[in-house]
Amino acid sequence: MSPTAAAIRAIHDLPVPELLFRAATAHRQHWNAEEIQFCTLDSIKTGACPEDCAYCPQSARYQTALKVEPLKDVAKVLAGAAEAKAAGSTRYCMGAAWREVKDDANFEAVLEMVQGVSGLGMEVCVTLGMLNEPQAKRLKAAGCQVYNHNIDSSRDFYETIISTRKFDERLETIAAVRAAGLEVCSGGIVGMGETIEQRIHFLQELTELEPAPESIPINQFVAVDGTPLADVDPLPPLELVRMIATARILFPKSRIRLSAGRAQMSDELQALCFFAGANSIFTGEKLLTTPGPGLDHDQWLLQSLGMRVEGAAVRA
Ligand code: SAM
Ligand code: DTB
Ligand code: SF4
């Protein structure tokens, strides 16, 4: 049975030393806490999205500095994946600014990308918006392992930031992904101006997904000029740590991804998030459209923490 909001809140509000101790203990029961998975994101289709997600620079409704780009060539994507693999990445995640998947030539091209990246021996994840079960099955048959589709926030906050789709439609896509036998990657964003209670309800919605998502991205909101949320106050760092730790305790076996917003975080905050149970990051100079800290910095950070890249060859 999934926990009540009060039970989740009680974990979230623990004194930080106790919260971190419990999260770090849960982390060690299922994972090697010295290792962080390096993933690479590739924005295969950028901007001009018909949805109105208030946080997103890729919505066509807002005037941002973003350069709109049509679906990339398959060969270009595969070259990017090979480069990412050489840099230590074990997972390649391709994202498209689509409302939904359509059964057209673009989807055929994505299936080719999936097949190609899977052929390189990398874990393949895609995030393409809403999709149905037959489409999810085709992705799986092409070698896709994981579909990313975030619930993003609590049901009530969601309705204040997106009008072009319903929270329940997110859940329907996640159900289609599950039914097709793909792994589910689903999490959300913190720091959009939601209350702590709304964050608790966001986590509670995740606990109601059965089975639990194999992977949970926690994105720190990145404010982008031109979007409706551009002027929201930055998230207090310890509130991020509390969310990571609570997610780790609720989902000891899931991968917790410290996703967007790392370029705005100090090294010490990231170290605390790793201690609280985050065990995956997106490397590179860019996420989908916003900056990342860059591979050199991430390699330096892990080394200075005495940690390792998960699955990377051990150097003599
Ligand atoms: N269009 C698809 C969808 O919405 O599912 C896939 C791409 S969309 C950019 C993937 C995720 O990026 C969103 O669910 C959201 O969690 C995250 N995201 C978008 N803009 C963000 C921002 N400004 N800060 C943090 N995360 C963001
Ligand atoms: C997720 O939850 N975070 C990644 C991945 N899924 C696709 C994307 C973060 C994007 C952040 C905003 C941007 O760079 O455009
Ligand atoms: Fe489009 Fe996804 Fe951005 Fe929403 S979050 S505007 S659906 S790309």
mmCIF file of C-alpha atoms and ligand atoms in Angstrom:
data_model
loop_
_atom_site.group_PDB
_atom_site.id
_atom_site.type_symbol
_atom_site.label_atom_id
_atom_site.label_comp_id
_atom_site.label_asym_id
_atom_site.label_seq_id
_atom_site.Cartn_x
_atom_site.Cartn_y
_atom_site.Cartn_z
ATOM 1 C CA MET A 1 0.000 0.000 0.000
ATOM 2 C CA SER A 2 1.348 3.430 -0.822
ATOM 3 C CA PRO A 3 2.194 5.758 2.081
ATOM 4 C CA THR A 4 -0.070 8.607 3.143
ATOM 5 C CA ALA A 5 0.895 12.212 2.464
ATOM 6 C CA ALA A 6 1.389 12.640 6.222
ATOM 7 C CA ALA A 7 3.831 9.732 6.339
ATOM 8 C CA ILE A 8 5.814 11.175 3.414
ATOM 9 C CA ARG A 9 5.803 14.608 5.007
ATOM 10 C CA ALA A 10 7.123 13.108 8.251
ATOM 11 C CA ILE A 11 10.117 11.690 6.363
ATOM 12 C CA HIS A 12 10.664 14.895 4.381
ATOM 13 C CA ASP A 13 10.635 17.053 7.536
ATOM 14 C CA LEU A 14 13.045 14.928 9.596
ATOM 15 C CA PRO A 15 16.065 16.760 11.005
ATOM 16 C CA VAL A 16 18.549 16.835 8.119
ATOM 17 C CA PRO A 17 21.194 14.598 9.794
ATOM 18 C CA GLU A 18 18.589 11.893 10.446
ATOM 19 C CA LEU A 19 17.042 12.283 6.971
ATOM 20 C CA LEU A 20 20.435 11.971 5.289
ATOM 21 C CA PHE A 21 21.434 9.017 7.462
ATOM 22 C CA ARG A 22 18.255 7.127 6.541
ATOM 23 C CA ALA A 23 18.561 7.988 2.853
ATOM 24 C CA ALA A 24 22.226 7.015 2.708
ATOM 25 C CA THR A 25 21.413 3.727 4.466
ATOM 26 C CA ALA A 26 18.624 2.919 1.985
ATOM 27 C CA HIS A 27 20.946 3.849 -0.879
ATOM 28 C CA ARG A 28 23.630 1.394 0.263
ATOM 29 C CA GLN A 29 21.172 -1.485 0.511
ATOM 30 C CA HIS A 30 20.671 -1.578 -3.248
ATOM 31 C CA TRP A 31 23.428 0.461 -4.887
ATOM 32 C CA ASN A 32 27.111 1.139 -4.767
ATOM 33 C CA ALA A 33 27.068 4.614 -3.240
ATOM 34 C CA GLU A 34 30.494 5.457 -4.701
ATOM 35 C CA GLU A 35 29.237 5.239 -8.267
ATOM 36 C CA ILE A 36 27.297 7.689 -10.415
ATOM 37 C CA GLN A 37 25.819 6.782 -13.773
ATOM 38 C CA PHE A 38 26.741 9.185 -16.583
ATOM 39 C CA CYS A 39 23.936 9.704 -19.102
ATOM 40 C CA THR A 40 23.844 11.823 -22.209
ATOM 41 C CA LEU A 41 20.867 13.783 -23.470
ATOM 42 C CA ASP A 42 20.298 14.546 -27.118
ATOM 43 C CA SER A 43 17.606 16.995 -28.160
ATOM 44 C CA ILE A 44 16.594 15.308 -31.416
ATOM 45 C CA LYS A 45 13.870 17.874 -32.151
ATOM 46 C CA THR A 46 14.050 21.259 -30.487
ATOM 47 C CA GLY A 47 11.403 23.871 -29.785
ATOM 48 C CA ALA A 48 8.133 24.828 -31.517
ATOM 49 C CA CYS A 49 6.179 22.540 -29.181
ATOM 50 C CA PRO A 50 2.396 23.117 -29.241
ATOM 51 C CA GLU A 51 2.030 22.541 -25.479
ATOM 52 C CA ASP A 52 1.987 25.435 -23.003
ATOM 53 C CA CYS A 53 4.029 24.025 -20.090
ATOM 54 C CA ALA A 54 4.856 27.244 -18.212
ATOM 55 C CA TYR A 55 8.351 26.052 -17.234
ATOM 56 C CA CYS A 56 9.494 25.045 -20.681
ATOM 57 C CA PRO A 57 11.608 27.083 -23.098
ATOM 58 C CA GLN A 58 10.542 24.767 -25.932
ATOM 59 C CA SER A 59 6.907 25.795 -25.994
ATOM 60 C CA ALA A 60 6.017 27.691 -29.180
ATOM 61 C CA ARG A 61 3.879 30.040 -27.107
ATOM 62 C CA TYR A 62 6.751 31.878 -25.433
ATOM 63 C CA GLN A 63 9.393 34.200 -26.876
ATOM 64 C CA THR A 64 12.701 32.710 -25.785
ATOM 65 C CA ALA A 65 16.195 32.863 -27.323
ATOM 66 C CA LEU A 66 15.872 29.212 -28.343
ATOM 67 C CA LYS A 67 16.837 28.102 -31.845
ATOM 68 C CA VAL A 68 14.107 25.860 -33.251
ATOM 69 C CA GLU A 69 15.446 22.744 -34.978
ATOM 70 C CA PRO A 70 13.589 20.046 -36.904
ATOM 71 C CA LEU A 71 14.145 16.328 -36.304
ATOM 72 C CA LYS A 72 17.877 15.545 -36.554
ATOM 73 C CA ASP A 73 19.336 13.177 -39.124
ATOM 74 C CA VAL A 74 19.694 9.605 -37.911
ATOM 75 C CA ALA A 75 23.425 9.567 -38.787
ATOM 76 C CA LYS A 76 24.069 12.708 -36.741
ATOM 77 C CA VAL A 77 22.337 11.223 -33.704
ATOM 78 C CA LEU A 78 24.304 7.986 -33.984
ATOM 79 C CA ALA A 79 27.580 9.900 -34.227
ATOM 80 C CA GLY A 80 26.616 11.778 -31.038
ATOM 81 C CA ALA A 81 25.838 8.514 -29.263
ATOM 82 C CA ALA A 82 29.198 6.982 -30.239
ATOM 83 C CA GLU A 83 30.966 10.075 -28.906
ATOM 84 C CA ALA A 84 28.990 9.925 -25.645
ATOM 85 C CA LYS A 85 29.871 6.261 -25.206
ATOM 86 C CA ALA A 86 33.566 7.060 -25.668
ATOM 87 C CA ALA A 87 33.232 9.725 -22.946
ATOM 88 C CA GLY A 88 31.918 7.154 -20.411
ATOM 89 C CA SER A 89 28.181 7.461 -20.884
ATOM 90 C CA THR A 90 26.219 4.236 -20.587
ATOM 91 C CA ARG A 91 22.777 5.654 -21.294
ATOM 92 C CA TYR A 92 21.638 7.765 -24.222
ATOM 93 C CA CYS A 93 18.393 9.669 -23.811
ATOM 94 C CA MET A 94 16.777 11.252 -26.858
ATOM 95 C CA GLY A 95 14.184 13.957 -26.325
ATOM 96 C CA ALA A 96 11.750 15.524 -28.768
ATOM 97 C CA ALA A 97 9.649 18.641 -28.194
ATOM 98 C CA TRP A 98 6.460 16.921 -29.316
ATOM 99 C CA ARG A 99 3.061 16.908 -27.698
ATOM 100 C CA GLU A 100 2.616 13.305 -28.789
ATOM 101 C CA VAL A 101 4.017 10.629 -31.067
ATOM 102 C CA LYS A 102 2.348 10.412 -34.482
ATOM 103 C CA ASP A 103 2.518 7.385 -36.756
ATOM 104 C CA ASP A 104 4.519 9.175 -39.421
ATOM 105 C CA ALA A 105 7.962 9.304 -41.058
ATOM 106 C CA ASN A 106 9.382 11.131 -38.024
ATOM 107 C CA PHE A 107 8.503 8.220 -35.764
ATOM 108 C CA GLU A 108 10.086 5.804 -38.273
ATOM 109 C CA ALA A 109 13.279 7.885 -38.081
ATOM 110 C CA VAL A 110 13.207 7.774 -34.256
ATOM 111 C CA LEU A 111 12.854 3.990 -34.432
ATOM 112 C CA GLU A 112 15.998 3.902 -36.586
ATOM 113 C CA MET A 113 17.827 6.067 -34.041
ATOM 114 C CA VAL A 114 16.766 3.719 -31.256
ATOM 115 C CA GLN A 115 17.955 0.687 -33.207
ATOM 116 C CA GLY A 116 21.296 2.335 -33.949
ATOM 117 C CA VAL A 117 22.001 3.496 -30.381
ATOM 118 C CA SER A 118 20.968 0.135 -28.980
ATOM 119 C CA GLY A 119 23.401 -1.471 -31.449
ATOM 120 C CA LEU A 120 26.205 0.506 -29.769
ATOM 121 C CA GLY A 121 25.461 -1.355 -26.548
ATOM 122 C CA MET A 122 24.100 1.678 -24.710
ATOM 123 C CA GLU A 123 20.933 1.801 -22.648
ATOM 124 C CA VAL A 124 18.397 3.650 -24.786
ATOM 125 C CA CYS A 125 15.791 6.012 -23.375
ATOM 126 C CA VAL A 126 13.453 8.287 -25.295
ATOM 127 C CA THR A 127 11.045 11.042 -24.300
ATOM 128 C CA LEU A 128 8.665 11.996 -27.083
ATOM 129 C CA GLY A 129 5.521 13.170 -25.310
ATOM 130 C CA MET A 130 2.293 11.203 -25.164
ATOM 131 C CA LEU A 131 2.142 7.832 -26.868
ATOM 132 C CA ASN A 132 -0.101 4.777 -27.120
ATOM 133 C CA GLU A 133 0.641 1.136 -26.407
ATOM 134 C CA PRO A 134 1.255 0.001 -30.029
ATOM 135 C CA GLN A 135 3.779 2.846 -30.419
ATOM 136 C CA ALA A 136 5.460 1.891 -27.146
ATOM 137 C CA LYS A 137 5.674 -1.704 -28.381
ATOM 138 C CA ARG A 138 7.377 -0.569 -31.578
ATOM 139 C CA LEU A 139 9.941 1.355 -29.538
ATOM 140 C CA LYS A 140 10.613 -1.719 -27.450
ATOM 141 C CA ALA A 141 10.977 -3.926 -30.524
ATOM 142 C CA ALA A 142 13.527 -1.441 -31.911
ATOM 143 C CA GLY A 143 15.688 -1.854 -28.780
ATOM 144 C CA CYS A 144 14.426 0.918 -26.525
ATOM 145 C CA GLN A 145 14.637 0.037 -22.852
ATOM 146 C CA VAL A 146 13.154 3.047 -21.119
ATOM 147 C CA TYR A 147 10.543 5.727 -21.758
ATOM 148 C CA ASN A 148 10.770 9.036 -19.887
ATOM 149 C CA HIS A 149 7.483 10.723 -19.145
ATOM 150 C CA ASN A 150 7.391 12.899 -16.040
ATOM 151 C CA ILE A 151 4.346 13.525 -13.906
ATOM 152 C CA ASP A 152 6.273 16.732 -13.143
ATOM 153 C CA SER A 153 4.383 17.918 -10.054
ATOM 154 C CA SER A 154 1.328 17.332 -7.893
ATOM 155 C CA ARG A 155 -2.002 17.002 -9.688
ATOM 156 C CA ASP A 156 -3.275 20.382 -8.399
ATOM 157 C CA PHE A 157 -0.101 22.355 -9.165
ATOM 158 C CA TYR A 158 0.128 20.715 -12.605
ATOM 159 C CA GLU A 159 -3.202 22.213 -13.563
ATOM 160 C CA THR A 160 -1.926 25.724 -12.797
ATOM 161 C CA ILE A 161 1.115 25.409 -15.087
ATOM 162 C CA ILE A 162 -0.218 23.478 -18.116
ATOM 163 C CA SER A 163 -3.586 23.916 -19.790
ATOM 164 C CA THR A 164 -3.097 21.894 -22.977
ATOM 165 C CA ARG A 165 -3.205 18.470 -21.357
ATOM 166 C CA LYS A 166 -4.397 16.803 -18.199
ATOM 167 C CA PHE A 167 -2.436 15.128 -15.449
ATOM 168 C CA ASP A 168 -4.437 11.950 -16.147
ATOM 169 C CA GLU A 169 -3.106 11.930 -19.722
ATOM 170 C CA ARG A 170 0.405 11.708 -18.269
ATOM 171 C CA LEU A 171 -0.698 8.686 -16.241
ATOM 172 C CA GLU A 172 -2.277 7.089 -19.329
ATOM 173 C CA THR A 173 0.976 7.341 -21.277
ATOM 174 C CA ILE A 174 2.893 5.861 -18.351
ATOM 175 C CA ALA A 175 0.394 2.961 -18.276
ATOM 176 C CA ALA A 176 0.894 2.376 -22.034
ATOM 177 C CA VAL A 177 4.665 2.342 -21.530
ATOM 178 C CA ARG A 178 4.335 -0.249 -18.761
ATOM 179 C CA ALA A 179 1.916 -2.382 -20.744
ATOM 180 C CA ALA A 180 4.436 -2.526 -23.598
ATOM 181 C CA GLY A 181 7.093 -3.861 -21.219
ATOM 182 C CA LEU A 182 9.309 -0.792 -21.272
ATOM 183 C CA GLU A 183 10.919 0.542 -18.104
ATOM 184 C CA VAL A 184 9.388 3.745 -16.752
ATOM 185 C CA CYS A 185 11.426 6.865 -16.044
ATOM 186 C CA SER A 186 9.164 9.377 -14.334
ATOM 187 C CA GLY A 187 9.811 12.204 -11.938
ATOM 188 C CA GLY A 188 9.375 15.925 -11.939
ATOM 189 C CA ILE A 189 10.559 19.441 -11.336
ATOM 190 C CA VAL A 190 11.087 21.220 -8.022
ATOM 191 C CA GLY A 191 11.368 24.959 -7.580
ATOM 192 C CA MET A 192 8.557 26.233 -9.827
ATOM 193 C CA GLY A 193 6.860 28.022 -6.920
ATOM 194 C CA GLU A 194 4.985 24.962 -5.634
ATOM 195 C CA THR A 195 4.468 24.504 -1.889
ATOM 196 C CA ILE A 196 6.185 21.790 0.120
ATOM 197 C CA GLU A 197 2.790 20.112 0.519
ATOM 198 C CA GLN A 198 2.485 20.001 -3.282
ATOM 199 C CA ARG A 199 5.942 18.400 -3.487
ATOM 200 C CA ILE A 200 4.756 15.769 -1.026
ATOM 201 C CA HIS A 201 1.710 15.069 -3.214
ATOM 202 C CA PHE A 202 3.977 14.811 -6.252
ATOM 203 C CA LEU A 203 6.020 12.117 -4.475
ATOM 204 C CA GLN A 204 2.839 10.415 -3.309
ATOM 205 C CA GLU A 205 1.566 10.199 -6.911
ATOM 206 C CA LEU A 206 4.830 8.476 -7.803
ATOM 207 C CA THR A 207 4.357 5.934 -4.994
ATOM 208 C CA GLU A 208 0.955 5.107 -6.489
ATOM 209 C CA LEU A 209 2.509 3.935 -9.748
ATOM 210 C CA GLU A 210 2.805 0.178 -9.569
ATOM 211 C CA PRO A 211 5.400 -1.083 -10.046
ATOM 212 C CA ALA A 212 7.470 1.944 -9.020
ATOM 213 C CA PRO A 213 9.315 3.747 -11.814
ATOM 214 C CA GLU A 214 12.748 2.193 -12.311
ATOM 215 C CA SER A 215 14.099 5.680 -12.680
ATOM 216 C CA ILE A 216 13.078 8.992 -11.098
ATOM 217 C CA PRO A 217 14.494 12.266 -12.404
ATOM 218 C CA ILE A 218 14.410 15.173 -9.993
ATOM 219 C CA ASN A 219 14.885 18.321 -12.047
ATOM 220 C CA GLN A 220 15.694 21.600 -10.331
ATOM 221 C CA PHE A 221 13.688 24.189 -12.208
ATOM 222 C CA VAL A 222 15.811 26.237 -14.617
ATOM 223 C CA ALA A 223 14.254 29.681 -15.107
ATOM 224 C CA VAL A 224 14.452 30.733 -18.745
ATOM 225 C CA ASP A 225 13.789 34.311 -19.903
ATOM 226 C CA GLY A 226 10.591 34.643 -21.885
ATOM 227 C CA THR A 227 8.745 31.808 -20.121
ATOM 228 C CA PRO A 228 5.932 32.564 -17.638
ATOM 229 C CA LEU A 229 7.993 31.224 -14.718
ATOM 230 C CA ALA A 230 11.130 33.234 -15.555
ATOM 231 C CA ASP A 231 10.979 35.273 -12.329
ATOM 232 C CA VAL A 232 10.283 32.531 -9.803
ATOM 233 C CA ASP A 233 12.639 32.682 -6.777
ATOM 234 C CA PRO A 234 15.419 30.088 -6.798
ATOM 235 C CA LEU A 235 14.878 26.933 -4.736
ATOM 236 C CA PRO A 236 16.650 26.970 -1.343
ATOM 237 C CA PRO A 237 19.388 24.308 -1.773
ATOM 238 C CA LEU A 238 18.431 22.236 1.278
ATOM 239 C CA GLU A 239 14.898 21.859 -0.095
ATOM 240 C CA LEU A 240 16.388 20.034 -3.072
ATOM 241 C CA VAL A 241 18.408 17.809 -0.746
ATOM 242 C CA ARG A 242 15.274 16.971 1.242
ATOM 243 C CA MET A 243 13.454 15.966 -1.952
ATOM 244 C CA ILE A 244 16.300 13.737 -3.139
ATOM 245 C CA ALA A 245 16.616 12.076 0.258
ATOM 246 C CA THR A 246 12.860 11.522 0.582
ATOM 247 C CA ALA A 247 12.711 10.060 -2.935
ATOM 248 C CA ARG A 248 15.621 7.720 -2.091
ATOM 249 C CA ILE A 249 13.868 6.486 1.068
ATOM 250 C CA LEU A 250 10.532 5.980 -0.735
ATOM 251 C CA PHE A 251 12.170 4.312 -3.751
ATOM 252 C CA PRO A 252 15.269 2.482 -2.507
ATOM 253 C CA LYS A 253 15.587 0.378 -5.679
ATOM 254 C CA SER A 254 14.964 3.119 -8.243
ATOM 255 C CA ARG A 255 17.617 5.150 -9.912
ATOM 256 C CA ILE A 256 17.337 8.736 -8.636
ATOM 257 C CA ARG A 257 18.542 11.189 -11.262
ATOM 258 C CA LEU A 258 19.869 14.601 -10.314
ATOM 259 C CA SER A 259 18.720 16.029 -13.637
ATOM 260 C CA ALA A 260 18.210 19.650 -14.742
ATOM 261 C CA GLY A 261 19.706 22.612 -12.935
ATOM 262 C CA ARG A 262 23.161 21.301 -11.976
ATOM 263 C CA ALA A 263 24.902 24.217 -13.705
ATOM 264 C CA GLN A 264 23.202 26.435 -11.113
ATOM 265 C CA MET A 265 24.281 24.223 -8.168
ATOM 266 C CA SER A 266 27.501 24.374 -6.147
ATOM 267 C CA ASP A 267 29.752 21.314 -6.068
ATOM 268 C CA GLU A 268 28.966 20.968 -2.366
ATOM 269 C CA LEU A 269 25.221 20.868 -3.031
ATOM 270 C CA GLN A 270 25.711 18.167 -5.665
ATOM 271 C CA ALA A 271 27.880 16.201 -3.222
ATOM 272 C CA LEU A 272 25.084 16.390 -0.636
ATOM 273 C CA CYS A 273 22.598 15.172 -3.256
ATOM 274 C CA PHE A 274 24.859 12.186 -4.009
ATOM 275 C CA PHE A 275 25.055 11.460 -0.285
ATOM 276 C CA ALA A 276 21.251 11.740 -0.124
ATOM 277 C CA GLY A 277 20.984 9.019 -2.772
ATOM 278 C CA ALA A 278 21.110 10.595 -6.226
ATOM 279 C CA ASN A 279 23.075 8.234 -8.440
ATOM 280 C CA SER A 280 22.791 9.462 -11.997
ATOM 281 C CA ILE A 281 23.517 12.708 -13.833
ATOM 282 C CA PHE A 282 23.294 14.076 -17.365
ATOM 283 C CA THR A 283 26.752 15.100 -18.489
ATOM 284 C CA GLY A 284 27.785 17.491 -21.232
ATOM 285 C CA GLU A 285 27.686 21.208 -21.954
ATOM 286 C CA LYS A 286 23.945 21.124 -22.597
ATOM 287 C CA LEU A 287 20.885 19.278 -21.311
ATOM 288 C CA LEU A 288 18.137 19.639 -23.920
ATOM 289 C CA THR A 289 18.356 23.409 -24.263
ATOM 290 C CA THR A 290 19.814 24.695 -20.964
ATOM 291 C CA PRO A 291 23.496 24.518 -19.928
ATOM 292 C CA GLY A 292 25.107 21.637 -18.030
ATOM 293 C CA PRO A 293 28.359 21.827 -16.034
ATOM 294 C CA GLY A 294 30.360 20.060 -18.802
ATOM 295 C CA LEU A 295 32.045 16.654 -18.798
ATOM 296 C CA ASP A 296 35.450 17.872 -17.564
ATOM 297 C CA HIS A 297 33.903 19.459 -14.505
ATOM 298 C CA ASP A 298 31.833 16.352 -13.735
ATOM 299 C CA GLN A 299 34.854 14.073 -14.053
ATOM 300 C CA TRP A 300 36.813 16.394 -11.766
ATOM 301 C CA LEU A 301 33.931 16.517 -9.267
ATOM 302 C CA LEU A 302 33.653 12.735 -9.004
ATOM 303 C CA GLN A 303 37.399 12.389 -8.689
ATOM 304 C CA SER A 304 37.622 14.995 -5.952
ATOM 305 C CA LEU A 305 34.828 13.205 -4.067
ATOM 306 C CA GLY A 306 36.681 9.889 -4.444
ATOM 307 C CA MET A 307 33.763 8.548 -6.476
ATOM 308 C CA ARG A 308 33.593 6.759 -9.837
ATOM 309 C CA VAL A 309 31.612 6.726 -13.049
ATOM 310 C CA GLU A 310 29.373 3.631 -12.971
ATOM 311 C CA GLY A 311 30.274 1.008 -15.545
ATOM 312 C CA ALA A 312 33.344 2.860 -16.815
ATOM 313 C CA ALA A 313 36.521 0.945 -17.567
ATOM 314 C CA VAL A 314 38.955 1.040 -14.622
ATOM 315 C CA ARG A 315 42.138 2.823 -15.675
ATOM 316 C CA ALA A 316 45.537 1.480 -14.608
HETATM 317 N N1 SAM B 1 7.875 16.887 -24.686
HETATM 318 C C1 SAM B 1 8.092 15.757 -23.874
HETATM 319 C C2 SAM B 1 7.363 15.848 -22.552
HETATM 320 O O1 SAM B 1 7.016 16.911 -22.112
HETATM 321 O O2 SAM B 1 7.188 14.787 -21.944
HETATM 322 C C3 SAM B 1 9.556 15.427 -23.624
HETATM 323 C C4 SAM B 1 10.540 16.555 -23.440
HETATM 324 S S1 SAM B 1 10.297 17.581 -21.992
HETATM 325 C C5 SAM B 1 11.454 18.897 -22.277
HETATM 326 C C6 SAM B 1 11.035 16.587 -20.690
HETATM 327 C C7 SAM B 1 11.063 17.142 -19.302
HETATM 328 O O3 SAM B 1 11.974 18.224 -19.203
HETATM 329 C C8 SAM B 1 9.785 17.727 -18.733
HETATM 330 O O4 SAM B 1 8.888 16.746 -18.321
HETATM 331 C C9 SAM B 1 10.325 18.519 -17.559
HETATM 332 O O5 SAM B 1 10.376 17.699 -16.409
HETATM 333 C C10 SAM B 1 11.743 18.879 -17.986
HETATM 334 N N2 SAM B 1 11.913 20.330 -18.126
HETATM 335 C C11 SAM B 1 11.474 21.104 -19.143
HETATM 336 N N3 SAM B 1 11.792 22.394 -18.941
HETATM 337 C C12 SAM B 1 12.454 22.451 -17.756
HETATM 338 C C13 SAM B 1 13.026 23.514 -16.993
HETATM 339 N N4 SAM B 1 12.982 24.768 -17.402
HETATM 340 N N5 SAM B 1 13.635 23.204 -15.825
HETATM 341 C C14 SAM B 1 13.672 21.918 -15.401
HETATM 342 N N6 SAM B 1 13.155 20.879 -16.078
HETATM 343 C C15 SAM B 1 12.544 21.140 -17.239
HETATM 344 C C1 DTB B 2 14.126 14.799 -17.365
HETATM 345 O O1 DTB B 2 13.364 14.612 -16.405
HETATM 346 N N1 DTB B 2 15.088 15.690 -17.402
HETATM 347 C C2 DTB B 2 15.734 15.717 -18.694
HETATM 348 C C3 DTB B 2 15.130 14.466 -19.366
HETATM 349 N N2 DTB B 2 14.065 14.113 -18.491
HETATM 350 C C4 DTB B 2 14.667 14.532 -20.760
HETATM 351 C C5 DTB B 2 15.465 16.993 -19.422
HETATM 352 C C6 DTB B 2 15.758 18.202 -18.633
HETATM 353 C C7 DTB B 2 15.549 19.396 -19.515
HETATM 354 C C8 DTB B 2 15.803 20.652 -18.810
HETATM 355 C C9 DTB B 2 15.491 21.865 -19.602
HETATM 356 C C10 DTB B 2 16.224 21.984 -20.889
HETATM 357 O O2 DTB B 2 17.479 21.774 -20.945
HETATM 358 O O3 DTB B 2 15.591 22.333 -21.879
HETATM 359 FE FE1 SF4 B 3 6.568 20.575 -25.066
HETATM 360 FE FE2 SF4 B 3 7.579 18.797 -23.341
HETATM 361 FE FE3 SF4 B 3 8.293 21.414 -23.232
HETATM 362 FE FE4 SF4 B 3 5.842 20.734 -22.503
HETATM 363 S S1 SF4 B 3 7.755 20.067 -21.506
HETATM 364 S S2 SF4 B 3 6.386 22.460 -23.860
HETATM 365 S S3 SF4 B 3 5.416 19.032 -23.910
HETATM 366 S S4 SF4 B 3 8.734 19.977 -24.882
#
